[in-house]
mmCIF file of C-alpha atoms in Angstrom:
data_model
loop_
_atom_site.group_PDB
_atom_site.id
_atom_site.type_symbol
_atom_site.label_atom_id
_atom_site.label_comp_id
_atom_site.label_asym_id
_atom_site.label_seq_id
_atom_site.Cartn_x
_atom_site.Cartn_y
_atom_site.Cartn_z
ATOM 1 C CA MET A 548 0.000 0.000 0.000
ATOM 2 C CA VAL A 549 1.184 3.516 -0.812
ATOM 3 C CA ASP A 550 1.166 6.072 1.994
ATOM 4 C CA THR A 551 -0.406 9.472 1.532
ATOM 5 C CA PRO A 552 2.360 12.065 1.079
ATOM 6 C CA ALA A 553 3.057 14.572 3.793
ATOM 7 C CA ALA A 554 1.126 17.815 3.533
ATOM 8 C CA SER A 555 4.287 19.669 2.460
ATOM 9 C CA GLU A 556 4.822 17.498 -0.638
ATOM 10 C CA THR A 557 3.512 18.695 -3.991
ATOM 11 C CA VAL A 558 0.934 16.427 -5.589
ATOM 12 C CA PHE A 559 -0.454 16.321 -9.102
ATOM 13 C CA ARG A 560 -4.171 16.967 -9.688
ATOM 14 C CA LEU A 561 -5.952 16.055 -12.911
ATOM 15 C CA ILE A 562 -9.631 16.745 -13.581
ATOM 16 C CA TYR A 563 -11.406 15.271 -16.605
ATOM 17 C CA ARG A 564 -14.941 15.186 -18.002
ATOM 18 C CA SER A 565 -16.545 12.492 -20.140
ATOM 19 C CA HIS A 566 -19.909 11.478 -21.541
ATOM 20 C CA MET A 567 -21.366 8.275 -20.076
ATOM 21 C CA ARG A 568 -22.230 5.373 -22.393
ATOM 22 C CA ILE A 569 -23.815 3.195 -19.688
ATOM 23 C CA THR A 570 -27.475 2.501 -20.401
ATOM 24 C CA SER A 571 -30.010 3.285 -17.687
ATOM 25 C CA ASP A 572 -31.054 -0.360 -17.244
ATOM 26 C CA VAL A 573 -27.591 -1.373 -15.962
ATOM 27 C CA ARG A 574 -26.372 1.984 -14.652
ATOM 28 C CA LYS A 575 -26.789 1.298 -10.917
ATOM 29 C CA ALA A 576 -24.823 -1.969 -11.048
ATOM 30 C CA GLU A 577 -22.138 -0.558 -13.396
ATOM 31 C CA LEU A 578 -21.602 2.534 -11.257
ATOM 32 C CA GLY A 579 -21.364 0.290 -8.204
ATOM 33 C CA GLU A 580 -18.653 -1.742 -9.909
ATOM 34 C CA ILE A 581 -16.810 1.407 -11.012
ATOM 35 C CA PHE A 582 -16.819 2.794 -7.470
ATOM 36 C CA SER A 583 -15.783 -0.518 -5.932
ATOM 37 C CA VAL A 584 -12.835 -1.064 -8.295
ATOM 38 C CA ALA A 585 -11.781 2.592 -8.187
ATOM 39 C CA ARG A 586 -11.764 2.738 -4.379
ATOM 40 C CA SER A 587 -9.617 -0.379 -4.163
ATOM 41 C CA ASN A 588 -7.218 0.632 -6.952
ATOM 42 C CA ASN A 589 -6.916 4.229 -5.781
ATOM 43 C CA LYS A 590 -6.042 3.181 -2.251
ATOM 44 C CA ARG A 591 -3.385 0.782 -3.540
ATOM 45 C CA LEU A 592 -1.935 3.449 -5.870
ATOM 46 C CA GLY A 593 -2.025 6.281 -3.327
ATOM 47 C CA VAL A 594 -4.546 8.205 -5.452
ATOM 48 C CA THR A 595 -7.312 10.266 -3.887
ATOM 49 C CA GLY A 596 -10.151 12.158 -5.507
ATOM 50 C CA ALA A 597 -13.842 12.484 -6.185
ATOM 51 C CA LEU A 598 -16.209 11.476 -8.974
ATOM 52 C CA LEU A 599 -19.228 13.521 -10.018
ATOM 53 C CA VAL A 600 -21.925 11.594 -11.874
ATOM 54 C CA TRP A 601 -24.301 14.198 -13.269
ATOM 55 C CA ASP A 602 -26.959 13.504 -15.861
ATOM 56 C CA GLU A 603 -24.980 11.699 -18.599
ATOM 57 C CA PHE A 604 -21.564 13.009 -17.549
ATOM 58 C CA PHE A 605 -18.660 12.004 -15.370
ATOM 59 C CA VAL A 606 -16.274 14.593 -13.934
ATOM 60 C CA GLN A 607 -13.455 13.131 -11.894
ATOM 61 C CA THR A 608 -10.601 14.599 -9.881
ATOM 62 C CA LEU A 609 -7.514 12.420 -9.402
ATOM 63 C CA GLU A 610 -4.702 13.409 -6.995
ATOM 64 C CA GLY A 611 -1.363 11.744 -6.370
ATOM 65 C CA ASP A 612 2.041 11.170 -7.886
ATOM 66 C CA GLU A 613 2.058 12.641 -11.416
ATOM 67 C CA THR A 614 3.220 9.470 -13.161
ATOM 68 C CA VAL A 615 0.668 7.349 -11.307
ATOM 69 C CA VAL A 616 -2.176 9.797 -11.987
ATOM 70 C CA ARG A 617 -1.309 10.078 -15.697
ATOM 71 C CA ASP A 618 -1.078 6.270 -16.043
ATOM 72 C CA LEU A 619 -4.439 5.888 -14.308
ATOM 73 C CA TYR A 620 -5.986 8.553 -16.527
ATOM 74 C CA ASP A 621 -4.674 6.731 -19.624
ATOM 75 C CA ARG A 622 -6.461 3.550 -18.485
ATOM 76 C CA ILE A 623 -9.627 5.468 -17.663
ATOM 77 C CA HIS A 624 -9.497 7.244 -21.036
ATOM 78 C CA ARG A 625 -9.620 3.877 -22.857
ATOM 79 C CA ASP A 626 -12.625 2.580 -20.853
ATOM 80 C CA ALA A 627 -15.540 1.886 -23.233
ATOM 81 C CA ARG A 628 -18.138 2.926 -20.641
ATOM 82 C CA HIS A 629 -17.610 6.565 -21.588
ATOM 83 C CA GLU A 630 -16.647 8.715 -24.566
ATOM 84 C CA ARG A 631 -15.542 12.266 -25.356
ATOM 85 C CA VAL A 632 -13.030 12.143 -22.511
ATOM 86 C CA ALA A 633 -11.343 15.531 -22.068
ATOM 87 C CA ILE A 634 -8.935 16.919 -19.504
ATOM 88 C CA ILE A 635 -10.358 20.004 -17.780
ATOM 89 C CA SER A 636 -7.221 20.809 -15.791
ATOM 90 C CA GLU A 637 -3.887 19.231 -14.865
ATOM 91 C CA ASP A 638 -1.648 21.006 -12.399
ATOM 92 C CA PRO A 639 0.687 20.469 -9.486
ATOM 93 C CA ALA A 640 -0.981 21.303 -6.177
ATOM 94 C CA ALA A 641 0.498 22.275 -2.829
ATOM 95 C CA GLU A 642 -1.483 19.500 -1.154
ATOM 96 C CA ARG A 643 -4.279 17.018 -1.652
ATOM 97 C CA VAL A 644 -7.754 18.451 -1.440
ATOM 98 C CA PHE A 645 -9.305 14.974 -1.144
ATOM 99 C CA GLY A 646 -6.611 13.426 1.067
ATOM 100 C CA ARG A 647 -9.085 11.278 2.975
ATOM 101 C CA TRP A 648 -11.274 10.358 -0.003
ATOM 102 C CA SER A 649 -10.419 7.331 -2.119
ATOM 103 C CA MET A 650 -13.745 7.900 -3.922
ATOM 104 C CA ALA A 651 -17.014 9.691 -3.275
ATOM 105 C CA ARG A 652 -20.107 10.600 -5.256
ATOM 106 C CA VAL A 653 -20.288 14.331 -5.641
ATOM 107 C CA GLY A 654 -23.764 15.832 -5.545
ATOM 108 C CA ASP A 655 -24.944 18.370 -8.068
ATOM 109 C CA GLY A 656 -26.005 21.732 -6.708
ATOM 110 C CA ASP A 657 -27.658 21.369 -3.322
ATOM 111 C CA GLU A 658 -27.344 17.574 -3.164
ATOM 112 C CA PRO A 659 -24.913 16.264 -0.552
ATOM 113 C CA ASP A 660 -21.492 14.838 -1.349
ATOM 114 C CA ILE A 661 -21.586 11.215 -0.253
ATOM 115 C CA PRO A 662 -18.774 8.753 0.415
ATOM 116 C CA LEU A 663 -19.888 5.480 -1.176
ATOM 117 C CA LEU A 664 -19.700 1.806 -0.356
ATOM 118 C CA MET A 665 -20.230 -1.116 -2.721
ATOM 119 C CA ASN A 666 -23.271 -3.147 -1.682
ATOM 120 C CA ARG A 667 -23.616 -6.195 -3.919
ATOM 121 C CA ASP A 668 -26.765 -7.355 -2.059
ATOM 122 C CA LYS A 669 -28.549 -4.192 -3.175
ATOM 123 C CA GLY A 670 -27.147 -4.387 -6.699
ATOM 124 C CA GLY A 671 -24.905 -1.348 -6.592
ATOM 125 C CA ILE A 672 -23.589 1.437 -4.434
ATOM 126 C CA SER A 673 -24.875 2.583 -1.053
ATOM 127 C CA PRO A 674 -24.155 5.819 0.767
ATOM 128 C CA ALA A 675 -21.775 5.818 3.731
ATOM 129 C CA ALA A 676 -21.916 8.367 6.528
ATOM 130 C CA PRO A 677 -21.561 11.899 5.096
ATOM 131 C CA ARG A 678 -18.429 13.895 5.904
ATOM 132 C CA PRO A 679 -18.110 17.669 6.099
ATOM 133 C CA THR A 680 -16.126 19.352 3.331
ATOM 134 C CA THR A 681 -13.407 21.976 3.579
ATOM 135 C CA PRO A 682 -13.382 25.306 1.693
ATOM 136 C CA ASP A 683 -10.624 23.935 -0.609
ATOM 137 C CA GLN A 684 -12.726 20.858 -1.372
ATOM 138 C CA GLU A 685 -15.758 23.046 -2.058
ATOM 139 C CA ALA A 686 -13.732 25.101 -4.563
ATOM 140 C CA VAL A 687 -12.668 22.009 -6.544
ATOM 141 C CA LEU A 688 -16.131 20.451 -6.265
ATOM 142 C CA GLY A 689 -17.611 23.692 -7.625
ATOM 143 C CA ASP A 690 -15.256 23.489 -10.612
ATOM 144 C CA MET A 691 -16.312 19.871 -11.164
ATOM 145 C CA ARG A 692 -20.006 20.786 -11.095
ATOM 146 C CA GLU A 693 -19.408 23.628 -13.565
ATOM 147 C CA ALA A 694 -17.495 21.255 -15.892
ATOM 148 C CA ALA A 695 -20.443 18.843 -15.847
ATOM 149 C CA ARG A 696 -22.942 21.602 -16.599
ATOM 150 C CA SER A 697 -20.840 23.023 -19.433
ATOM 151 C CA GLY A 698 -20.514 19.537 -20.955
ATOM 152 C CA ALA A 699 -24.296 19.296 -21.114
ATOM 153 C CA GLN A 700 -24.637 22.607 -23.007
ATOM 154 C CA PRO A 701 -25.444 22.320 -26.735
ATOM 155 C CA ALA A 702 -22.400 22.689 -28.982
#
């Protein structure tokens, strides 16, 4: 397992948006599988972040070692469950904004941000206990919500 870097270390943050190709009849189970695999892989890789699922769009923030984050993004980019994958931002950051999040569902607008657990008995994901967010997290989450909304605008 990879340890989370000390707060003084610079981390790399990449945010991307994509259009979902998962049909509504299997969406709950597929999203549950995505969250389950991502949480496990991210913890092993030392990657933190958040995933916004809004309408037909994904917006995800990945934080960690630059090489690891870019390799993970390359794998995500090739996943057939989405299309029109585009990087919104990619920058070094003074510290992790989502240092305690391996994965969480980000609410749109006034909906709460919810850490998620895989629940195979219920056929998908289930909410865990909510956690308060910091001002830095709110700033990045706001950018993610805006990226989702702008992706839904007609071209």
